[in-house]
Short mmCIF file of C-alpha atoms in Angstrom, two decimals:
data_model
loop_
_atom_site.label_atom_id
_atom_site.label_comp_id
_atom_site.label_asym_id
_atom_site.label_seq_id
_atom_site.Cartn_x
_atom_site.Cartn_y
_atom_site.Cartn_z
CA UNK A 1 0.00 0.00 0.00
CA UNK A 2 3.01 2.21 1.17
CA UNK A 3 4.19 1.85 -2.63
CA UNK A 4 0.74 2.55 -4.38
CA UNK A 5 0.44 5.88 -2.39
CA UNK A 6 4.22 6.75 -3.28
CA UNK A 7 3.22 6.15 -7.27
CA UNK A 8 0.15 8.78 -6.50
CA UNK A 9 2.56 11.07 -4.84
CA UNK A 10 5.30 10.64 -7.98
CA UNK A 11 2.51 11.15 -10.26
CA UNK A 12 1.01 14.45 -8.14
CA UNK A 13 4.74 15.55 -7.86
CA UNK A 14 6.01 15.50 -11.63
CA UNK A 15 2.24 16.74 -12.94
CA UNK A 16 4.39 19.42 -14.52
CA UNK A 17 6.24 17.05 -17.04
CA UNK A 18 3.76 14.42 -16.81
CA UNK A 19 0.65 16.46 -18.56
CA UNK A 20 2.81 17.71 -21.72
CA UNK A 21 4.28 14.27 -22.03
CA UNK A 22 0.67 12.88 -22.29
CA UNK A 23 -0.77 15.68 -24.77
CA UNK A 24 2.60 14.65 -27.09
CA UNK A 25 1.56 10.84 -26.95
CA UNK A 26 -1.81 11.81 -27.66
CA UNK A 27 -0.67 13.60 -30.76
CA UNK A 28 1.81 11.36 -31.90
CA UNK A 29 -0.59 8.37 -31.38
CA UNK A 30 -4.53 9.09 -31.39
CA UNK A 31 -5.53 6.00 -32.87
CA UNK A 32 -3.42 4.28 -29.95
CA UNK A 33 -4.68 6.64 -27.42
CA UNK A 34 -8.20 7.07 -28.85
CA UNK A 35 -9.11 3.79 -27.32
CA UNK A 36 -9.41 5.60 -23.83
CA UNK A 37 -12.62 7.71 -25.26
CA UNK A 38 -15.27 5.43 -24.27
CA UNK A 39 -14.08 5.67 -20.38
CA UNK A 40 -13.48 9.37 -20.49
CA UNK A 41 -16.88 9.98 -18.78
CA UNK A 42 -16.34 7.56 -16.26
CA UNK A 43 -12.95 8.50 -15.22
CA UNK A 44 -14.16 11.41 -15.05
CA UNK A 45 -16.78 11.23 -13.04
CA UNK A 46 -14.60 9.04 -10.52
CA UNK A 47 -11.76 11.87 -10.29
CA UNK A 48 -14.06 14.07 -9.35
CA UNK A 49 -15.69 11.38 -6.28
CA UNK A 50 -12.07 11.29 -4.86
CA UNK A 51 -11.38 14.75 -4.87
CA UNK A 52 -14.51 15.43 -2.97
CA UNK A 53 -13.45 12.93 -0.37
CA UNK A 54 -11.70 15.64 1.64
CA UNK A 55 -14.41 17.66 1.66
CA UNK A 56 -17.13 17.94 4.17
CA UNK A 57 -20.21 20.02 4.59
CA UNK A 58 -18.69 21.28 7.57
CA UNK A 59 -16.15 23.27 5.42
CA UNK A 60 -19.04 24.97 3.22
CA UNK A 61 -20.36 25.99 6.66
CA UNK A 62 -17.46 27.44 7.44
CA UNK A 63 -17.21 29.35 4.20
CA UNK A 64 -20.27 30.72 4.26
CA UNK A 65 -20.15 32.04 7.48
CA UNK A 66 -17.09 33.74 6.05
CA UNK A 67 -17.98 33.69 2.68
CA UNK A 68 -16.90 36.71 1.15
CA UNK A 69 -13.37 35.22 0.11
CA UNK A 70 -14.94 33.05 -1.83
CA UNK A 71 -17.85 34.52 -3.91
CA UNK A 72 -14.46 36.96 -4.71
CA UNK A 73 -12.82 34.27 -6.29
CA UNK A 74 -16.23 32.53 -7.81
CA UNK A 75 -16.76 36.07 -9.03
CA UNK A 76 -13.79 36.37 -10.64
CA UNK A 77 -12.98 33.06 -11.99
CA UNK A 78 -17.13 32.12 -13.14
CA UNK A 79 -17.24 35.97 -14.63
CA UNK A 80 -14.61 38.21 -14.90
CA UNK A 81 -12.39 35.84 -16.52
CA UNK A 82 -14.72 34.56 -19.03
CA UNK A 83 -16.42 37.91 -20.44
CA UNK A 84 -12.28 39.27 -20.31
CA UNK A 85 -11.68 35.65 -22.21
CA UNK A 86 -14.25 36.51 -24.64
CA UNK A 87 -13.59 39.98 -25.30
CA UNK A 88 -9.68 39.22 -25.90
CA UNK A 89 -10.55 36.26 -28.12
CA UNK A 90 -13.09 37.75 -29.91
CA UNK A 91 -10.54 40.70 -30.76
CA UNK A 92 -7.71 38.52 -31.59
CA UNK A 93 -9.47 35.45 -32.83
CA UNK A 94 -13.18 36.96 -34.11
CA UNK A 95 -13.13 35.51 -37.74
CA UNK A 96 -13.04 31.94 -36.07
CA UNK A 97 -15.63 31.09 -34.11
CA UNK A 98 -14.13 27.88 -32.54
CA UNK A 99 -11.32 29.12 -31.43
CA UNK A 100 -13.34 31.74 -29.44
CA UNK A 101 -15.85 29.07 -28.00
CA UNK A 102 -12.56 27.37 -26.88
CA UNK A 103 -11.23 29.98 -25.09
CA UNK A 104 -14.02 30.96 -23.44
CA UNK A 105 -15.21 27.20 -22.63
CA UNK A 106 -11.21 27.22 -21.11
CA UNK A 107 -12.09 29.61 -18.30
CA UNK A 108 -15.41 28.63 -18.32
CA UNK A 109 -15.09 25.91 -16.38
CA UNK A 110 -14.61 24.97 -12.24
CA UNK A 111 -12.06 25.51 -10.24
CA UNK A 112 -9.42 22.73 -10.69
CA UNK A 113 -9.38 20.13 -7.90
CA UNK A 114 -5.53 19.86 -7.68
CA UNK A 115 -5.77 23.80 -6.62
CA UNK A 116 -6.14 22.38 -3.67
CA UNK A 117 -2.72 20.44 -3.06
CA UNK A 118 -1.01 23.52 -4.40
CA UNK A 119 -2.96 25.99 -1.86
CA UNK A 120 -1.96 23.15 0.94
CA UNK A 121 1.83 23.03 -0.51
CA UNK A 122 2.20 26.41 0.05
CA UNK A 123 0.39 27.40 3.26
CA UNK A 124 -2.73 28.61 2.16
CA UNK A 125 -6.85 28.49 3.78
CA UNK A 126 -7.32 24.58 2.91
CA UNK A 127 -10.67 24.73 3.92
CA UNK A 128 -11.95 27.85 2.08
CA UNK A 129 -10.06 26.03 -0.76
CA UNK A 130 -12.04 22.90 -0.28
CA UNK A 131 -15.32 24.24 -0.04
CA UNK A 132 -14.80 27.07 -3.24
CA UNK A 133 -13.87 24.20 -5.08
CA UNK A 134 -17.10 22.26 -4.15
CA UNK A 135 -19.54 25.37 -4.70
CA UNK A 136 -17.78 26.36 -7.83
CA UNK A 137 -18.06 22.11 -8.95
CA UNK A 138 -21.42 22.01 -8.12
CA UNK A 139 -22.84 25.06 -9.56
CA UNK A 140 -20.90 24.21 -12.98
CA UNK A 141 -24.18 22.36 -14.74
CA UNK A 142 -25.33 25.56 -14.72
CA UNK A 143 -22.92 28.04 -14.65
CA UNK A 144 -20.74 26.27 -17.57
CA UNK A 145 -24.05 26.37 -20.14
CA UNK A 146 -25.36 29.80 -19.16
CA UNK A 147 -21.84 31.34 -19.78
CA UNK A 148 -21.18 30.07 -23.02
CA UNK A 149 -24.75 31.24 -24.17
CA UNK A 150 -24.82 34.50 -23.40
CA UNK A 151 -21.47 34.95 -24.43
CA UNK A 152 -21.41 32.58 -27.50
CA UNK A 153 -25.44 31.93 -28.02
CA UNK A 154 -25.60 34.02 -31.27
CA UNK A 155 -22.11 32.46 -32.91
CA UNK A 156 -21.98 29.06 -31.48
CA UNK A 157 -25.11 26.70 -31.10
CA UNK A 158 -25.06 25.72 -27.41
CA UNK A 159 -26.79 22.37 -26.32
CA UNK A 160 -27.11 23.81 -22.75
CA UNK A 161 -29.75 21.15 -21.73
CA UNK A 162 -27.63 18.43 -22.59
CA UNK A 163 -24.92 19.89 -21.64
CA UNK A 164 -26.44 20.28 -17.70
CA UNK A 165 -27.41 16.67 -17.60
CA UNK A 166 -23.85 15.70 -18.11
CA UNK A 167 -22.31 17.67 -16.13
CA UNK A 168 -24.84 16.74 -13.08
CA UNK A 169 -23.30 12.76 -13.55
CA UNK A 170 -19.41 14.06 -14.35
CA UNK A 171 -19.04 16.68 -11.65
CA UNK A 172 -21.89 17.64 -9.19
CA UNK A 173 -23.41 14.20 -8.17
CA UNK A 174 -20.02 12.64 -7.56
CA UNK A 175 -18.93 15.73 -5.90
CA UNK A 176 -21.65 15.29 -2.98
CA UNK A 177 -21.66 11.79 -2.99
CA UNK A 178 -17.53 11.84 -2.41
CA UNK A 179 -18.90 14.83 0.42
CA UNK A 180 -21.57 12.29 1.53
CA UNK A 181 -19.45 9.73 1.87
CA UNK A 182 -17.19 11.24 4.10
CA UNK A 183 -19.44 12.78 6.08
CA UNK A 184 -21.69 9.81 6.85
CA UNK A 185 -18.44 7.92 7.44
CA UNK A 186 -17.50 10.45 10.31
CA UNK A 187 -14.26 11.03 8.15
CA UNK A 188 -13.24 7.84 7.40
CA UNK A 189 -13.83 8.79 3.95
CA UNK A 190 -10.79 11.44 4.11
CA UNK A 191 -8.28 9.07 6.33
CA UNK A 192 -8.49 6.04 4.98
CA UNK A 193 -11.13 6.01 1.69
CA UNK A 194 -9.20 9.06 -0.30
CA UNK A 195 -5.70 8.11 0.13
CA UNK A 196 -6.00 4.43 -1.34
CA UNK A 197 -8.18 5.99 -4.05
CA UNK A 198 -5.76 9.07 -4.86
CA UNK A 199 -3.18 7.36 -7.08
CA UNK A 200 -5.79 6.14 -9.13
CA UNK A 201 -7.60 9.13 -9.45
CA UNK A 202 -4.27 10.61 -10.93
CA UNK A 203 -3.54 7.72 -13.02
CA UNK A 204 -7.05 8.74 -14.44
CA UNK A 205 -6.09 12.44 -15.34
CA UNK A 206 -3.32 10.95 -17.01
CA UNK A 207 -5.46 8.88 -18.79
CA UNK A 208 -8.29 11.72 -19.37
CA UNK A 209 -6.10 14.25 -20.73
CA UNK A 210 -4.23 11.42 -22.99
CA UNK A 211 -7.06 10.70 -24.56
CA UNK A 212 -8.69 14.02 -25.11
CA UNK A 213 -5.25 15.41 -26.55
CA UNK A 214 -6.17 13.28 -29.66
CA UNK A 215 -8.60 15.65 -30.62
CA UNK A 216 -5.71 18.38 -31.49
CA UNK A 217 -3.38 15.93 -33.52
CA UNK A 218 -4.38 17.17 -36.46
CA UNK A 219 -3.85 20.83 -35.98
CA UNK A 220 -0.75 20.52 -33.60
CA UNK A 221 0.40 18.33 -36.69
CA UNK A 222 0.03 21.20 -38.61
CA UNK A 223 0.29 24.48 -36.76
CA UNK A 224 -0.71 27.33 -38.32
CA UNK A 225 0.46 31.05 -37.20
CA UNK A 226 -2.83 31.40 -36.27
CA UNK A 227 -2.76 28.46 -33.92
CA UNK A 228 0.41 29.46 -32.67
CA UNK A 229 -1.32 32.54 -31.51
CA UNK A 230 -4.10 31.16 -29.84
CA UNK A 231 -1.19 29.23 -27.77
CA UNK A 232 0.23 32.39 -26.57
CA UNK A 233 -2.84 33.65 -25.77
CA UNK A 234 -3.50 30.53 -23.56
CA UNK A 235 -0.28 31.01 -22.21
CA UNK A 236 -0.24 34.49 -21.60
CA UNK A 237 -4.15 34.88 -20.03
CA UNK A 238 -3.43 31.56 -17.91
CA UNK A 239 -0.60 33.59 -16.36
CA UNK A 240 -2.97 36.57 -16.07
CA UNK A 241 -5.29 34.18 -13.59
CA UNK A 242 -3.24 34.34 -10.90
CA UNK A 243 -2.19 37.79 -10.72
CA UNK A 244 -5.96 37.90 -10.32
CA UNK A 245 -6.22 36.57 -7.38
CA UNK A 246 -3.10 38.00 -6.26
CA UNK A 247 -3.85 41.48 -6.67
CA UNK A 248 -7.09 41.50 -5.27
CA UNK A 249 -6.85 39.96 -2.21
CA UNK A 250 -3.57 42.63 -1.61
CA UNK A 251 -5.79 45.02 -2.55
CA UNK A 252 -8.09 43.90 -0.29
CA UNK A 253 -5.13 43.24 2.58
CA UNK A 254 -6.77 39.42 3.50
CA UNK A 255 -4.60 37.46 5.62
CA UNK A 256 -1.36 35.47 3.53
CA UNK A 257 -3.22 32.03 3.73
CA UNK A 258 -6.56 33.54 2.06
CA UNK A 259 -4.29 35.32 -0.57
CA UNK A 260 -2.57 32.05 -1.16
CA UNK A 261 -6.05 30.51 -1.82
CA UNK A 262 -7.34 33.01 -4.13
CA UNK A 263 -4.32 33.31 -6.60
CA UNK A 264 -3.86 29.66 -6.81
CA UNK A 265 -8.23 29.37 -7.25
CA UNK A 266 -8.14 32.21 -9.46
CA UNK A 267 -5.69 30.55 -11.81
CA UNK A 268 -6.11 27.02 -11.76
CA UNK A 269 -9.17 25.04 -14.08
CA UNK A 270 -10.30 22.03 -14.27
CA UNK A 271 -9.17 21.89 -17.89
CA UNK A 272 -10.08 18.12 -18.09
CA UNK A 273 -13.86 19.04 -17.78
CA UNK A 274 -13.75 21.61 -19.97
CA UNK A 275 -11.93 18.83 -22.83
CA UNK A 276 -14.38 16.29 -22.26
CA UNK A 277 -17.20 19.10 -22.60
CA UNK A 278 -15.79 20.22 -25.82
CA UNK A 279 -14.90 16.65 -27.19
CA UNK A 280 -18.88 16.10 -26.48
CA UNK A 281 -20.26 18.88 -27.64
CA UNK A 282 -18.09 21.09 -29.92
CA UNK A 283 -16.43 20.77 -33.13
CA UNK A 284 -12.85 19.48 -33.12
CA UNK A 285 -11.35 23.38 -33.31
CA UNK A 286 -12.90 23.71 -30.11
CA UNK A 287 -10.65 21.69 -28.29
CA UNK A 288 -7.53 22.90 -29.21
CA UNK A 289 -7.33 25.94 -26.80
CA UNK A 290 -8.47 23.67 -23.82
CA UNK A 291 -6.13 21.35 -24.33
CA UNK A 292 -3.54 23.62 -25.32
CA UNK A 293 -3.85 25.16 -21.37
CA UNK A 294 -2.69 21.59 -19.87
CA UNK A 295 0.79 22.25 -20.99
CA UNK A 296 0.93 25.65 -19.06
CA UNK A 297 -1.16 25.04 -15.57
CA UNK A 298 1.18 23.25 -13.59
CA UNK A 299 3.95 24.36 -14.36
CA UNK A 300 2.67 27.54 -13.49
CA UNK A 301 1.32 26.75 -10.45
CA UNK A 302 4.96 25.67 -9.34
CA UNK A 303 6.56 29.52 -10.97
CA UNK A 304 3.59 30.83 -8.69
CA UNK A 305 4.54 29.13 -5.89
CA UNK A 306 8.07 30.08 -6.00
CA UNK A 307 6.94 33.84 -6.91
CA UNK A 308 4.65 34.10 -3.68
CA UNK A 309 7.36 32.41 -1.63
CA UNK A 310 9.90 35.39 -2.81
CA UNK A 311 7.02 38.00 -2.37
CA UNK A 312 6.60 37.47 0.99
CA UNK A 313 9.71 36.51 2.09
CA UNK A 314 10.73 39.91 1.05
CA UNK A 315 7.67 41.68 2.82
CA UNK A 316 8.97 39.44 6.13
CA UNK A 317 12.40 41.09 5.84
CA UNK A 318 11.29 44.79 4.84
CA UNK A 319 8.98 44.19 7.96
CA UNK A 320 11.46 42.66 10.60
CA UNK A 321 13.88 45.88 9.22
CA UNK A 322 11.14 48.74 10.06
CA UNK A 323 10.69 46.65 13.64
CA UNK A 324 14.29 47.26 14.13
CA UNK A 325 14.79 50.30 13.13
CA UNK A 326 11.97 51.38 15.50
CA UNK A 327 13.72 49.79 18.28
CA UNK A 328 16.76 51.48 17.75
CA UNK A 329 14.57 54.61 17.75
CA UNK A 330 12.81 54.30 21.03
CA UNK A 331 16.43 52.64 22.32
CA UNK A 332 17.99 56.32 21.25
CA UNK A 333 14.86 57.97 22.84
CA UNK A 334 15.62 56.24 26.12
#
């Protein structure tokens, strides 16, 4: 067991090189890797289950007795970011349709469930993490649909109905049954249930975004400068997201654990949803921006980490510097 949970941790650990590696294979080999499609859904659905295990209804108590923090971040990732998404695309990208409905489908979509490890890596408000993560999961049926038709509903034929229904059985429902379960289980769910389940919950991403990467071989095969665009765009607006976050909650002088929480939930999607969505749903154009943002989010998330680290590190020093020099003040005044 001790060597099943260490695989989980390698995998969780080397996400980074791990994700770009799969969207290559997929490229290289989608009749190989286009086997996976049929389990997509289900892999999906199961990811999402495990990630909810360390959640609890306690912790959306808890945020919503404090819950400004996170309708912030909701606020900004569920709206902001997709009307700023669309505008930028549209600008940049307006002649082609797809490539619009991919961006904005791209930060369309939840808040990505490994935000949590990275707000926990780096000292950040686990639970408001946990609990923004479940509200923003949940409300996704709808808030996924209604975003893409009023932003897209006149360009892009939205099946927001269907779309709903499958995001109830890929995200919500396992999402409060994981909750449930632990719960019910008075946290044995968590402990025990969670950790055994983890590794194969990231063997699943693997699998997930190997098999949705097929859908780009043929224009990663042959990149146009327009394509090439559209990735540094991705690149360039996913690095945006967490300055989001950032800013505001300086702006808004929270404590460092909630600012943690906010740039990390601010910047980080659940990009797999977003690729099975457009795989479903979408023509085959559509899923080269989401997919295009797997090669970018974690390593990101570790530059971030390493930025914030610096960043307060430095306001620690600047801080313990005034403190002396005060002392040596009052020490004169004496």
């Amino acid at each position: 067991m001790d060597s099943w949970k260490s695989f989980g941790k390698f995998i969780g650990s080397h996400l980074a090189f791990i994700a770009p590696a799969c969207v290559a294979l997929g490229v290289l080999f989608p009749e190989q890797a286009g086997v996976l499609k049929p389990f997509v859904t289900a892999l999906f659905a199961f990811m999402t289950f495990q990630g909810a295990l360390g959640n609890n209804f306690a912790n959306l108590a808890q945020a919503f007795r404090h819950p400004a923090p996170m309708l912030v971040t909701l606020l900004i990732s569920s709206v902001a970011m997709p009307v700023v998404a669309y505008a930028l695309g549209t600008l940049f990208f307006g002649d082609d349709p797809s490539l619009v409905c991919g961006i904005v489908l791209e930060y369309s979509v939840p808040v990505a469930v490994v935000s949590a490890m990275w707000v926990s890596m780096f000292g950040g408000d686990v639970a408001q993490a946990l609990a923004t993560l479940l509200v923003s999961t949940v409300l996704s049926p709808v808030t996924i649909p209604l975003t893409l038709h009023v932003l897209l509903g006149q360009s892009v034929q939205v099946d927001a109905a269907g779309m709903m229904v499958d995001m109830l059985f890929q995200i919500a429902l396992p999402a409060l049954a994981g909750m449930a379960v632990n719960d019910l289980s008075h946290g044995w769910g968590k402990k025990t249930l969670s950790p055994v389940l983890a590794p194969a919950a990231k063997v699943a991403l693997v699998l997930v975004i190997l098999s949705n990467s097929t859908g780009v071989s043929p224009y990663m095969r042959h990149l146009t400068p327009r394509l090439v665009g559209v990735m540094v765009f991705i690149a360039l607006f996913a690095t945006s997201g967490y300055f989001w976050g950032l800013i505001v909650s300086r702006l808004w002088r929270r404590p460092r654990a909630v600012q943690v929480t906010m740039t990390y939930q601010t910047g980080m999607r659940n990009i797999s949803a977003g690729a099975v969505l457009a795989a479903q749903y979408f023509p085959s154009e559509v899923l080269f921006p989401v997919i295009i943002g797997t090669l970018f989010q974690q390593v990101l998330a570790a530059c971030f980490g390493n930025f914030m680290t610096w960043l307060l590190a430095r306001e620690d020093t600047a801080l313990g510097q005034k403190g002396r020099g005060i002392l040596s003040q009052n020490v004169e005044k004496r």
